[in-house]
Tab-separated table of C-alpha atoms in Angstrom:
chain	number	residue	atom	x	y	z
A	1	UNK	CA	-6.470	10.638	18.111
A	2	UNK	CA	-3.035	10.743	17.008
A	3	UNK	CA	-2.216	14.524	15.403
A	4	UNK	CA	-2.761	14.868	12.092
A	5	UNK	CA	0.174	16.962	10.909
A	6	UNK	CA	4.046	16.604	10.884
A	7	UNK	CA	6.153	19.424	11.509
A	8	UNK	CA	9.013	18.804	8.956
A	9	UNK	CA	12.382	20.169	9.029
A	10	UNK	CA	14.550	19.511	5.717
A	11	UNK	CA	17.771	19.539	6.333
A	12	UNK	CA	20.433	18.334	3.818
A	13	UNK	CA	22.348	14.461	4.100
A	14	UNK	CA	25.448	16.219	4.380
A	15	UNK	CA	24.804	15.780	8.031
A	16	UNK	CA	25.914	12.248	9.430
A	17	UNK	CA	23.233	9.455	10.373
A	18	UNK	CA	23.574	7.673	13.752
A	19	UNK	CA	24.257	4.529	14.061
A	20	UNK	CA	23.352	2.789	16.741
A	21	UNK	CA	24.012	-1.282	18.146
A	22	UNK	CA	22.075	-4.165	16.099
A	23	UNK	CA	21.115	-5.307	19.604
A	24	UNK	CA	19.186	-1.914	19.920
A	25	UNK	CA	19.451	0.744	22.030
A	26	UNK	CA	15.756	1.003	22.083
A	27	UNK	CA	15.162	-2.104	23.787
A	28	UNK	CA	11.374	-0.796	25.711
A	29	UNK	CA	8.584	-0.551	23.815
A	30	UNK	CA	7.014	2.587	23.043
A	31	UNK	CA	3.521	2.575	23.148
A	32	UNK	CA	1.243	4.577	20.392
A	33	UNK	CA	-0.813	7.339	22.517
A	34	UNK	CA	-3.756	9.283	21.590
A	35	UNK	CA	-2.810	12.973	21.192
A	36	UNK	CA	0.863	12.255	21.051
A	37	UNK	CA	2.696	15.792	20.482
A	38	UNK	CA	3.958	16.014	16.559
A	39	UNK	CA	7.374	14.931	15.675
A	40	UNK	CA	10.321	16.881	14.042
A	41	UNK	CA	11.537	14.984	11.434
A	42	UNK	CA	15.074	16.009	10.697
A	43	UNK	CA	18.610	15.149	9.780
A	44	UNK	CA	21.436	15.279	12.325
A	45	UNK	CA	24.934	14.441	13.370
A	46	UNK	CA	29.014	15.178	12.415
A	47	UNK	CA	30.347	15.145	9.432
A	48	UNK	CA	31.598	12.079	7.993
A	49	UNK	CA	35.180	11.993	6.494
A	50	UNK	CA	34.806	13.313	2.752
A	51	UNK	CA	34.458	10.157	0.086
A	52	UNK	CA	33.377	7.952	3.323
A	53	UNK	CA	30.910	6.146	3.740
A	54	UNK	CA	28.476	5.881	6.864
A	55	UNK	CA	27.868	3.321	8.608
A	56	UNK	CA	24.512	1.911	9.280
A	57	UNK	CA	22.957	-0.793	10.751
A	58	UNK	CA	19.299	-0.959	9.239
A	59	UNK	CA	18.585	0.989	6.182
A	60	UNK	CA	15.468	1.231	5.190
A	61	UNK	CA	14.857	2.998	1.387
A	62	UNK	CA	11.312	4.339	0.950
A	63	UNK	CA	8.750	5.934	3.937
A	64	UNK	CA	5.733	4.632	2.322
A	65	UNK	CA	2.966	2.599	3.470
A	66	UNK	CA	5.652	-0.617	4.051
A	67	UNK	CA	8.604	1.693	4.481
A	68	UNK	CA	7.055	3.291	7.831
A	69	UNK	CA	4.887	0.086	8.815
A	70	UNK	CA	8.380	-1.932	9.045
A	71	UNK	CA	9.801	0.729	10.785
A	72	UNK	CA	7.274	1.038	13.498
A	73	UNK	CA	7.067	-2.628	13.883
A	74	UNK	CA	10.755	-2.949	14.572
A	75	UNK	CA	10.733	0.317	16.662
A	76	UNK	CA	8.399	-1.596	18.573
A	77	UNK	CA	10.358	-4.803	19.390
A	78	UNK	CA	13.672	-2.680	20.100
A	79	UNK	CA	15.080	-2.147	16.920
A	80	UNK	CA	16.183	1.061	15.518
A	81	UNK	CA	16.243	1.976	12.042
A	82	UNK	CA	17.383	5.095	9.407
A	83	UNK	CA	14.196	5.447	6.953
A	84	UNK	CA	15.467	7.276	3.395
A	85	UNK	CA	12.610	9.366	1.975
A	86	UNK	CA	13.614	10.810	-1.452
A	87	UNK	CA	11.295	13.327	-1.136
A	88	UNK	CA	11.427	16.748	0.861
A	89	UNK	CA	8.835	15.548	3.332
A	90	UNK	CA	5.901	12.277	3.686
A	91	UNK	CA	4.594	11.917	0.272
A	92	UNK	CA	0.816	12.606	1.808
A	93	UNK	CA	-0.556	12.837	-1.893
A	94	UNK	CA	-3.094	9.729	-3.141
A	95	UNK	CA	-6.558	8.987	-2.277
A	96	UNK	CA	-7.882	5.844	0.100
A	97	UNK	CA	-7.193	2.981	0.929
A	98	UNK	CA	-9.107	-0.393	1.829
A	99	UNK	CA	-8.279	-2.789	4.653
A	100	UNK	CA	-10.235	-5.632	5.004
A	101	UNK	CA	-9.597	-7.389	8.461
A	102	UNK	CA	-6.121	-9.066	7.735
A	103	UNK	CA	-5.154	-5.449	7.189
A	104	UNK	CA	-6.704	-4.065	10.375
A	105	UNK	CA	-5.009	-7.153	12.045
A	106	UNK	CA	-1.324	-6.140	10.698
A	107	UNK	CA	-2.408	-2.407	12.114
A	108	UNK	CA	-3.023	-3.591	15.541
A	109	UNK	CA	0.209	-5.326	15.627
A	110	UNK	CA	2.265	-2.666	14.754
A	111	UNK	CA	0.197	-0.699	17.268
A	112	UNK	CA	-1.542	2.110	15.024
A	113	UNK	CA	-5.146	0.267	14.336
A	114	UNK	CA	-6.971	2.154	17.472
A	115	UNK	CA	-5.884	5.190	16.093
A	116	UNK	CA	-7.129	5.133	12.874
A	117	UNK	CA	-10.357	3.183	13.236
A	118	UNK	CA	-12.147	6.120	15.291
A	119	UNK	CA	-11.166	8.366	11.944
A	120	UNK	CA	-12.947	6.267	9.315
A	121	UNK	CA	-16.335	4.469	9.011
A	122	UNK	CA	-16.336	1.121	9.230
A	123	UNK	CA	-18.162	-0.557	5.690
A	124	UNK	CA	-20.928	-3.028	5.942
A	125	UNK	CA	-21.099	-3.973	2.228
A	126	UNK	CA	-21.038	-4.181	-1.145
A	127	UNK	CA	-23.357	-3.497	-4.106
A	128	UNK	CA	-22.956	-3.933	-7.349
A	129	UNK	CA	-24.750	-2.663	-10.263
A	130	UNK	CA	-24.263	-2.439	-14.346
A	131	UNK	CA	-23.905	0.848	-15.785
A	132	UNK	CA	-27.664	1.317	-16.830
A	133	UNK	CA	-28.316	1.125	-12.910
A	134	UNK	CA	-29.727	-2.645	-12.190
A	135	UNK	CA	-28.586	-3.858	-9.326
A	136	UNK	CA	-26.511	-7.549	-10.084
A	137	UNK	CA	-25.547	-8.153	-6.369
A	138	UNK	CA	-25.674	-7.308	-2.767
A	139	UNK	CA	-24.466	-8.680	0.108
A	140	UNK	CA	-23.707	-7.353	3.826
A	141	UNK	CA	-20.102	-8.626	5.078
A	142	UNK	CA	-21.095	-9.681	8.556
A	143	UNK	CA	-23.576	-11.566	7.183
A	144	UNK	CA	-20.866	-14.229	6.058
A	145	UNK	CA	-18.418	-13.321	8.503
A	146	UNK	CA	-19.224	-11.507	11.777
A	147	UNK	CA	-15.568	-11.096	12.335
A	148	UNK	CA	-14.585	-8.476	9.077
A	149	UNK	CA	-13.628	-5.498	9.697
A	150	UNK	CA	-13.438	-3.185	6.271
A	151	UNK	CA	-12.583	0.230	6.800
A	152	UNK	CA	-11.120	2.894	4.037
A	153	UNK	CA	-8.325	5.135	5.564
A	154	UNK	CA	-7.095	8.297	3.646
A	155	UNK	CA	-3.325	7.876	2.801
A	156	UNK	CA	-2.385	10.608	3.889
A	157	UNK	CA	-3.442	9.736	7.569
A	158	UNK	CA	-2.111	6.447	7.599
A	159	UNK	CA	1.346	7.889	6.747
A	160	UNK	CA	1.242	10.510	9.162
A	161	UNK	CA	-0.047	8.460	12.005
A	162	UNK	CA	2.865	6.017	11.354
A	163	UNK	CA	5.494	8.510	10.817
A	164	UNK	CA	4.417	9.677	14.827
A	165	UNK	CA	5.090	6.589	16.126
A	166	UNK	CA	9.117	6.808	15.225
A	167	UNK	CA	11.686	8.606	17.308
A	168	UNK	CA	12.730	12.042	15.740
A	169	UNK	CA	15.181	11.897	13.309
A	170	UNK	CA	14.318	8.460	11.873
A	171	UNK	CA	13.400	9.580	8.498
A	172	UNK	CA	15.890	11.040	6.208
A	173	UNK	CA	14.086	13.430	3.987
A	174	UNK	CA	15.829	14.529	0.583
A	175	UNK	CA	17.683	11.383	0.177
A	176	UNK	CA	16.966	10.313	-2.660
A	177	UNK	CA	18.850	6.845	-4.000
A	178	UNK	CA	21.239	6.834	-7.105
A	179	UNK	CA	23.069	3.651	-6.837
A	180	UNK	CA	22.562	0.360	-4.463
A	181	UNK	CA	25.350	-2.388	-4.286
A	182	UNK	CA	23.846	-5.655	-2.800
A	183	UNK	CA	26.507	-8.335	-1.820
A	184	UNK	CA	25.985	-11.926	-0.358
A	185	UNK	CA	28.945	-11.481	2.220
A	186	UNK	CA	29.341	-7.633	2.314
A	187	UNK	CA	27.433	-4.455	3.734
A	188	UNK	CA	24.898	-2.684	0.965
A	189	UNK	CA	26.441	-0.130	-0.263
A	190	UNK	CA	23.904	2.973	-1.071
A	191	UNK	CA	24.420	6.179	-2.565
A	192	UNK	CA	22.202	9.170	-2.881
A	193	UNK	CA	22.051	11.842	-5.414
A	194	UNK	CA	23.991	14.339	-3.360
A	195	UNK	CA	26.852	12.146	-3.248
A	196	UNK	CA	26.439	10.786	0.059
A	197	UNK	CA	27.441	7.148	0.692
A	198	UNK	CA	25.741	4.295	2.905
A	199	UNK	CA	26.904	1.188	4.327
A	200	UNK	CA	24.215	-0.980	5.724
A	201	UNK	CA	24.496	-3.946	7.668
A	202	UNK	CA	21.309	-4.608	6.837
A	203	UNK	CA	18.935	-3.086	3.658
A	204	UNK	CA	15.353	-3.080	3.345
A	205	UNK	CA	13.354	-2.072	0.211
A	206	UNK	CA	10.387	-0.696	0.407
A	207	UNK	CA	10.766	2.185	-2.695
A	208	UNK	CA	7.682	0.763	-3.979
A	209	UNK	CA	6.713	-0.501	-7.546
A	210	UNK	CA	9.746	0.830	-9.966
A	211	UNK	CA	11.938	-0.212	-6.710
A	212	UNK	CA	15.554	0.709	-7.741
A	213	UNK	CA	16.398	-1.731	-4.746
A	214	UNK	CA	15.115	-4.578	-6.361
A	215	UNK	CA	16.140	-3.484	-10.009
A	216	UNK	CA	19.924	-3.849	-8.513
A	217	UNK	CA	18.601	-7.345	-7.120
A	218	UNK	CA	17.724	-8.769	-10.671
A	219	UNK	CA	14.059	-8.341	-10.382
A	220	UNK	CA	12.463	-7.154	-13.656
A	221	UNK	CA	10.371	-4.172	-14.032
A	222	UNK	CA	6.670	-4.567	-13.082
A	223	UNK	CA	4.526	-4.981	-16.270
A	224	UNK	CA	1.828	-2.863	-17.631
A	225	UNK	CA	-1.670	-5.198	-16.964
A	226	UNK	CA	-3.549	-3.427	-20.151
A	227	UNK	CA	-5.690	-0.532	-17.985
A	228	UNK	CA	-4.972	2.644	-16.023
A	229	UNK	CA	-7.135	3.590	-13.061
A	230	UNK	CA	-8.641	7.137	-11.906
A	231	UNK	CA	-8.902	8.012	-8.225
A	232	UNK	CA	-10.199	10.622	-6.166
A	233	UNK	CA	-11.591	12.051	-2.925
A	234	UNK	CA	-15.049	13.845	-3.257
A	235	UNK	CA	-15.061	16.127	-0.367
A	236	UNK	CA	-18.702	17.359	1.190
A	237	UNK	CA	-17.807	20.076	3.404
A	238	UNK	CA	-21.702	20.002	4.890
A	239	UNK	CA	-21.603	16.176	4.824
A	240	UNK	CA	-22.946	13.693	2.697
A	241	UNK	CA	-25.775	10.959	2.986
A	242	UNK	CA	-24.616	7.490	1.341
A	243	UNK	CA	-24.685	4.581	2.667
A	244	UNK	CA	-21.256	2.833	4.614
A	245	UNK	CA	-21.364	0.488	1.188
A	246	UNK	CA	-18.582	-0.213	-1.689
A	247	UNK	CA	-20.732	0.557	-4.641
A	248	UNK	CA	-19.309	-1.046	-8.048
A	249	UNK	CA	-20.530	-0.151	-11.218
A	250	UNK	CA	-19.540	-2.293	-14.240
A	251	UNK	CA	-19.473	-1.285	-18.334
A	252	UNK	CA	-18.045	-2.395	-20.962
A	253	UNK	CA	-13.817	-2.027	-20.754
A	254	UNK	CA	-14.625	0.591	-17.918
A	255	UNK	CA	-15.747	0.296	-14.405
A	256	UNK	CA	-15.923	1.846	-11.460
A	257	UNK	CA	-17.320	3.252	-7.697
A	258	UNK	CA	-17.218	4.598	-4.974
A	259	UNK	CA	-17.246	4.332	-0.659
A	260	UNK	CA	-17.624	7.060	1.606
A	261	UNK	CA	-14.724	6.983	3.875
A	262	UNK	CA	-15.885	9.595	6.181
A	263	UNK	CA	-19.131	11.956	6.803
A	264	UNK	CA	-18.299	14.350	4.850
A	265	UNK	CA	-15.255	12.379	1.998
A	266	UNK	CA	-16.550	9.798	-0.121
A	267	UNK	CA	-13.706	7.607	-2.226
A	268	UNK	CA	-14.524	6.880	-5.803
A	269	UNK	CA	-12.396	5.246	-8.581
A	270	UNK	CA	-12.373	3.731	-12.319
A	271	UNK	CA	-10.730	1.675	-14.422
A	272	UNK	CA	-10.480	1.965	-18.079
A	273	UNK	CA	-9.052	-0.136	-20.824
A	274	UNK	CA	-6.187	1.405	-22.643
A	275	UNK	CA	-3.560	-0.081	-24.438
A	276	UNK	CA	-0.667	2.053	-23.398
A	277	UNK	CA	0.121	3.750	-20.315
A	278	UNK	CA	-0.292	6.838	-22.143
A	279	UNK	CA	1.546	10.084	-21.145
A	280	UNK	CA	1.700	11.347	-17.546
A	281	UNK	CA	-0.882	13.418	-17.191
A	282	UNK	CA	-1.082	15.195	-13.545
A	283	UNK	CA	-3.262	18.750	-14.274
A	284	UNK	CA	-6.683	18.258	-12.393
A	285	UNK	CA	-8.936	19.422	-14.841
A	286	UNK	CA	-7.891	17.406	-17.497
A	287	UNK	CA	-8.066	14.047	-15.063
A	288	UNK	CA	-11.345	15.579	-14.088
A	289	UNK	CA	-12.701	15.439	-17.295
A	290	UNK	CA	-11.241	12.239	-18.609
A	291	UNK	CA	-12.798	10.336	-15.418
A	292	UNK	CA	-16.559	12.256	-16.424
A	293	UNK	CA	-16.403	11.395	-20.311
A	294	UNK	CA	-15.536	7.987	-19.169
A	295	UNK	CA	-18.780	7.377	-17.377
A	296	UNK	CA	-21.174	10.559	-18.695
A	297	UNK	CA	-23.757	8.059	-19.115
A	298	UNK	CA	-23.867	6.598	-15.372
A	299	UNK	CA	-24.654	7.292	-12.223
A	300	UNK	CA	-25.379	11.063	-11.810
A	301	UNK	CA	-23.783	10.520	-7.955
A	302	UNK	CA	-20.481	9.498	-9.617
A	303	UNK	CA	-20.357	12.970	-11.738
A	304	UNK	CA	-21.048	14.865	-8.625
A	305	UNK	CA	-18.395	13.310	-6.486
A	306	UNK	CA	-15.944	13.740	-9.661
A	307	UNK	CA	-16.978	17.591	-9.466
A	308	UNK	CA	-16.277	17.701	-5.736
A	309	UNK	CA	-12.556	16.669	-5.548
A	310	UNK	CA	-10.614	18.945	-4.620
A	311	UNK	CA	-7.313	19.409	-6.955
A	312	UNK	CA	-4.686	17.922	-4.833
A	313	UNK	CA	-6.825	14.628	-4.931
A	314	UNK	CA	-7.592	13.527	-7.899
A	315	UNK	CA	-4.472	10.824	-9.352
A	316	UNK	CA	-4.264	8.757	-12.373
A	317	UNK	CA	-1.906	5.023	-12.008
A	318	UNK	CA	-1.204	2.585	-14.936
A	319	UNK	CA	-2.036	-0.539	-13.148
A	320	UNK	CA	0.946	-2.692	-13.019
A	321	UNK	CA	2.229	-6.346	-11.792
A	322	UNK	CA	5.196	-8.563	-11.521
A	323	UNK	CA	4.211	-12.189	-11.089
A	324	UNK	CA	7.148	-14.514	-8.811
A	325	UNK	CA	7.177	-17.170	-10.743
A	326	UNK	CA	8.897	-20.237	-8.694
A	327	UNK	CA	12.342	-21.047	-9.633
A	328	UNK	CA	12.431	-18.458	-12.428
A	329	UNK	CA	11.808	-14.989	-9.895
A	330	UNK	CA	14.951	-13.532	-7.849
A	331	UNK	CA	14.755	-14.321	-4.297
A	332	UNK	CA	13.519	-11.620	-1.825
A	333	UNK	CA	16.499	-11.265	-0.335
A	334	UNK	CA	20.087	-11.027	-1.393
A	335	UNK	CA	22.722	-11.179	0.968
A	336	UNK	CA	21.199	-8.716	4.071
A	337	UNK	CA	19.386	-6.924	1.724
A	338	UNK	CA	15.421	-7.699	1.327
A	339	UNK	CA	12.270	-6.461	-0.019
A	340	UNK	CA	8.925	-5.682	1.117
A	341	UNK	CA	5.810	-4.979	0.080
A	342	UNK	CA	5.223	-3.399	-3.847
A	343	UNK	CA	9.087	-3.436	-4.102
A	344	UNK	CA	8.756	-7.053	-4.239
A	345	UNK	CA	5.082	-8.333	-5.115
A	346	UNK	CA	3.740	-5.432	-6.902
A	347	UNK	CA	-0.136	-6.204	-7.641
A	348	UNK	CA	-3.330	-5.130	-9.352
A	349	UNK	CA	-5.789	-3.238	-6.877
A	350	UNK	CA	-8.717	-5.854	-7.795
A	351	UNK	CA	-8.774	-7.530	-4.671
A	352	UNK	CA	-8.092	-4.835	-2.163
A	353	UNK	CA	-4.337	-6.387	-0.878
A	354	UNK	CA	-1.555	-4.748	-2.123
A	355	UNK	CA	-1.364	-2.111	1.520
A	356	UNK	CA	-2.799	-4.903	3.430
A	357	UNK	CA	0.177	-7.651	2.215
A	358	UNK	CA	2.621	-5.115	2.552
A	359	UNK	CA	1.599	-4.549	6.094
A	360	UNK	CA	1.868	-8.171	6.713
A	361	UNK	CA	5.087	-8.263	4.984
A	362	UNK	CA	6.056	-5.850	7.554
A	363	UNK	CA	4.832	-7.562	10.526
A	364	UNK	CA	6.370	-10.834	9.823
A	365	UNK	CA	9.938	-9.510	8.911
A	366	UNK	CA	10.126	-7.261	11.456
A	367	UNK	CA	9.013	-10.009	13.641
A	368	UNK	CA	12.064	-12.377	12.140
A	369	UNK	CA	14.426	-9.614	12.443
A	370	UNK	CA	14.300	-8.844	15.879
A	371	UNK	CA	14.314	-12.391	17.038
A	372	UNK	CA	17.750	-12.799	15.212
A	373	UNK	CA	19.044	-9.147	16.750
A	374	UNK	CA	18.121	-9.512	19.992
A	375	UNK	CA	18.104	-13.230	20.881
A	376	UNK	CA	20.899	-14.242	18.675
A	377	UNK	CA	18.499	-17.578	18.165
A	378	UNK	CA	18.948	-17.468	14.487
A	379	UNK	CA	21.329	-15.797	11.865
A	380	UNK	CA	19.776	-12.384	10.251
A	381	UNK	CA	20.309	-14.697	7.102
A	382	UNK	CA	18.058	-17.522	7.697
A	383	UNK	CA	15.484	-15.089	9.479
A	384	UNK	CA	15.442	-13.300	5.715
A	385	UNK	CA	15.013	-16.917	4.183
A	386	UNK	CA	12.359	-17.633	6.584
A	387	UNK	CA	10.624	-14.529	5.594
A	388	UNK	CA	10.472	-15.421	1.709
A	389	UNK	CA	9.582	-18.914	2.406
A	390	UNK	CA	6.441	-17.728	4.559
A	391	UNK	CA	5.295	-14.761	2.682
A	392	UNK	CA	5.703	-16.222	-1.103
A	393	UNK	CA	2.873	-18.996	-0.934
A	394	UNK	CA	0.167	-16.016	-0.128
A	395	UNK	CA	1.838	-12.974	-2.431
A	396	UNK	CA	2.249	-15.399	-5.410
A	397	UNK	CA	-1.541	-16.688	-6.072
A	398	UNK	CA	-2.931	-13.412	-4.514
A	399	UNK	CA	-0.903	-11.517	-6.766
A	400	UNK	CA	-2.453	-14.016	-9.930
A	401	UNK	CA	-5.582	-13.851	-8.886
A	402	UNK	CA	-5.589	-9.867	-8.891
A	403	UNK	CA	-4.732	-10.062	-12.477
A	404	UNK	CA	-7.448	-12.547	-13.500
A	405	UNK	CA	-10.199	-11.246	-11.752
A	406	UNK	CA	-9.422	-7.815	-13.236
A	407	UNK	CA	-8.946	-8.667	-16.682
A	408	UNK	CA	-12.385	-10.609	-16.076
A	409	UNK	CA	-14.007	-7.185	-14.684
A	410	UNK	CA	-12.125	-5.217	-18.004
A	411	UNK	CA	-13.803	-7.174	-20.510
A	412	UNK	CA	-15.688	-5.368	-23.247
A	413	UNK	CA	-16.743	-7.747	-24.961
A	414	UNK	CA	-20.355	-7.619	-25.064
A	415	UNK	CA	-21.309	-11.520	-24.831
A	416	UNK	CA	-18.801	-11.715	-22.756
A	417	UNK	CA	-20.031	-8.655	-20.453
A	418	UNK	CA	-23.141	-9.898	-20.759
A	419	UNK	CA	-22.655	-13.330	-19.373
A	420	UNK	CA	-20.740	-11.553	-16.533
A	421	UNK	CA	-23.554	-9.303	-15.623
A	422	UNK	CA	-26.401	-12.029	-15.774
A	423	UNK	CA	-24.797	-15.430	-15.045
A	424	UNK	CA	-21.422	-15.165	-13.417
A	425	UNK	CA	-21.400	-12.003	-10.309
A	426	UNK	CA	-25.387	-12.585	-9.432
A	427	UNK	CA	-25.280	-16.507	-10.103
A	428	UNK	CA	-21.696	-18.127	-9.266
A	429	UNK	CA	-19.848	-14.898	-7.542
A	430	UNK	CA	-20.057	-15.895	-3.755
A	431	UNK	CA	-19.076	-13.476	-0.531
A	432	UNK	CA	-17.138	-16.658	1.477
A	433	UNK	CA	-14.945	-17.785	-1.208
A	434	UNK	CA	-14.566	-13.744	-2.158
A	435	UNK	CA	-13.216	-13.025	0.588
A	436	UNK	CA	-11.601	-15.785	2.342
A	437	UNK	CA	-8.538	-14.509	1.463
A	438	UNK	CA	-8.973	-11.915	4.202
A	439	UNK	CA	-8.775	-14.667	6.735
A	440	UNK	CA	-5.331	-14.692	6.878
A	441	UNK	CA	-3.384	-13.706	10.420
A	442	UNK	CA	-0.140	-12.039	10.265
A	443	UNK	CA	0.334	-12.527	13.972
A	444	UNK	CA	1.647	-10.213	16.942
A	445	UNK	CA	5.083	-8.794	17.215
């Protein structure tokens, strides 16, 4: 099992990066071990020549889910990378996560799936039920497809168990980004808040949803899809006995559910209409009692699980989306800059992609990348262009069909809820064409 805490040192970016050769000077692979000793993540190097900026050769902007994934993948195939983490150390905060098994396939490629899987329980189902408690529909996964794989993993352990796979001093904690320059026939030009200045041969964004990376690209902000979701970790310190099911309960402009993710943490989550973000709100008790006023009438299990998260695991999210609309949407890339992941497709939790696409994001470029680097067989350019031109047929109607089938689930209407209840989940809704999206193969590295 790979260790489960990071021993970070923050040092400031007034220290220099290192640079090394495109062609990589990490050339073997380094294979993911159980019970690998925890890595220093620090900052290190000379001084660079006041008003200078440093040169880099892949820049990475964000150590999130995609940020780290793309950096293990390349790390794997030779290529080294600088990873810039605004924040003082891995933002470990959040709840769960679902793969299904194009997500567990992207994990095994970049090397991390064995260690995870042990950690989690492995799903068989889902039921789902309307708020008054009838059951509307049931099915087991394997049942339709022998070979999916669903498994929850906690955030927090995905990140860490990436962030061990990376050579110290790979992440750049404290660096956070206050300009970007992208240029079709010159370096990206970064600079951070404490002044210090980039130049990358190559730029990745992976800063997630309000990516400034993809602001300087022309992309538009992500748009607010009409509700805001509440998530949390129950945590049963003497364990817990439900069922390795997603359980969905639907109302009216509110839904909800929960999985157990563990023996003794169980997921659970809700949407709710609202037509504003509304304020941030991030004090526990108040999110605690928002999320039980929102379903005081249901599910007695729910209210209990609500009462059981701890305070550092409870999160409200205005759902958000940006749609890339063909011929009207910025490319992905610009220049030897790209984007991956919610920097570029941001989409609506309903299906249970956004972490998995972003991990096949990162497989793919990654994969493109290092062909170009270390074969020379293409230009860095065309591997970019062959990355958009794969990737945007799947992101585009997955990212559409998100946003329908959650603005389907939001109604509150009550003919219309009704007819969704009673004629189209137990009647029309089908597990094949649910989930065939899950079928999809990202490949090896």
């Amino acid at each position: 099992m790979a260790a489960r805490s990071l021993l970070f040192l923050n040092s400031s970016l007034s220290t220099s990066f290192r640079s090394p050769s495109l062609l990589g000077l990490h050339r073997g692979r380094r294979l993911a071990m159980s019970g690998a000793a925890p890595i220093c993540l620090s900052t290190s190097g000379a001084e660079a020549e006041p008003g200078e900026a440093r040169k880099e050769d892949i820049v990475i902007v964000g150590a999130g889910i995609a940020g780290l994934a793309t950096a293990v993948a390349l790390h794997r195939l030779g290529v080294r990378t600088v990873v810039l983490e605004q924040a003082e150390s891995l933002r470990t905060g959040g709840t769960s996560l679902t793969f299904f098994k194009n997500g567990w396939r992207a994990l095994d490629a970049i090397g991390v799936g064995n260690l995870l899987r042990p950690q989690f329980l492995e799903i068989q189902g889902i039921t789902t039920k309307a708020e008054d408690g009838r059951e509307l529909r049931s099915f087991i996964f394997k049942d339709t497809d022998e070979s999916q794989e669903v498994r929850p993993v906690e955030r927090r352990v995905l990140l860490e168990t990436l962030a061990n796979q990376l050579p110290k001093d790979t992440i750049k904690f404290s660096a956070k980004l206050a300009k970007v320059k992208t240029s079709q026939s010159t370096e990206t030009l970064l600079e951070l808040t404490n002044g210090t200045k980039l130049s990358a041969k190559i730029a990745i964004g992976c800063d997630g949803i309000w990516s400034s990376v993809a602001k300087s690209m022309g992309f538009s902000d992500p748009k607010y899809v009409g509700h805001c979701a509440l998530r949390g970790l129950g945590l049963f310190p003497n364990g817990h006995s439900y069922e390795p099911m997603v359980n969905y309960i639907y109302g009216r402009g509110v839904r909800g559910g929960y999985v157990p993710i563990t023996p003794t943490k169980v997921f659970w989550f809700m949407m709710y209409n609202s037509s504003t973000p509304g304020p941030s709100n991030t004090d526990p008790a108040a999110l605690k009692k928002q999320a039980k006023e929102l379903v005081r009438n249901w599910s007695l299990e729910l209210l209990s699980m609500i009462d059981l998260t701890p305070d550092d695991a409870i999160i409200k999210s205005p759902l958000a989306d940006r749609w890339l609309w063909p011929a009207i949407s910025p490319p992905a890339f610009v220049g030897k800059t790209v984007l991956v992941g919610d920097a570029w497709h941001p989409m609506t939790p309903n299906l249970g992609q956004g972490a998995c696409c972003a991990l096949e994001d990162s497989v793919i470029l990654a994969r493109k990348l290092a062909s170009a680097l270390n074969t020379g067989s293409t230009t860095v350019e065309d591997a970019l262009k062959s990355y958009e031109s794969e990737r945007w047929p799947r992101i585009f109607p997955m990212t559409v069909r998100s946003s329908f089938t959650g603005s389907i689930l939001q109604w509150d209407n009550p003919m219309f809820c009704s007819f969704r209840d009673n004629v189209l989940i137990p009647k029309l809704v089908r597990p094949g064409p649910m989930l065939e999206h899950t079928n999809f193969d990202c490949g090896t590295l």
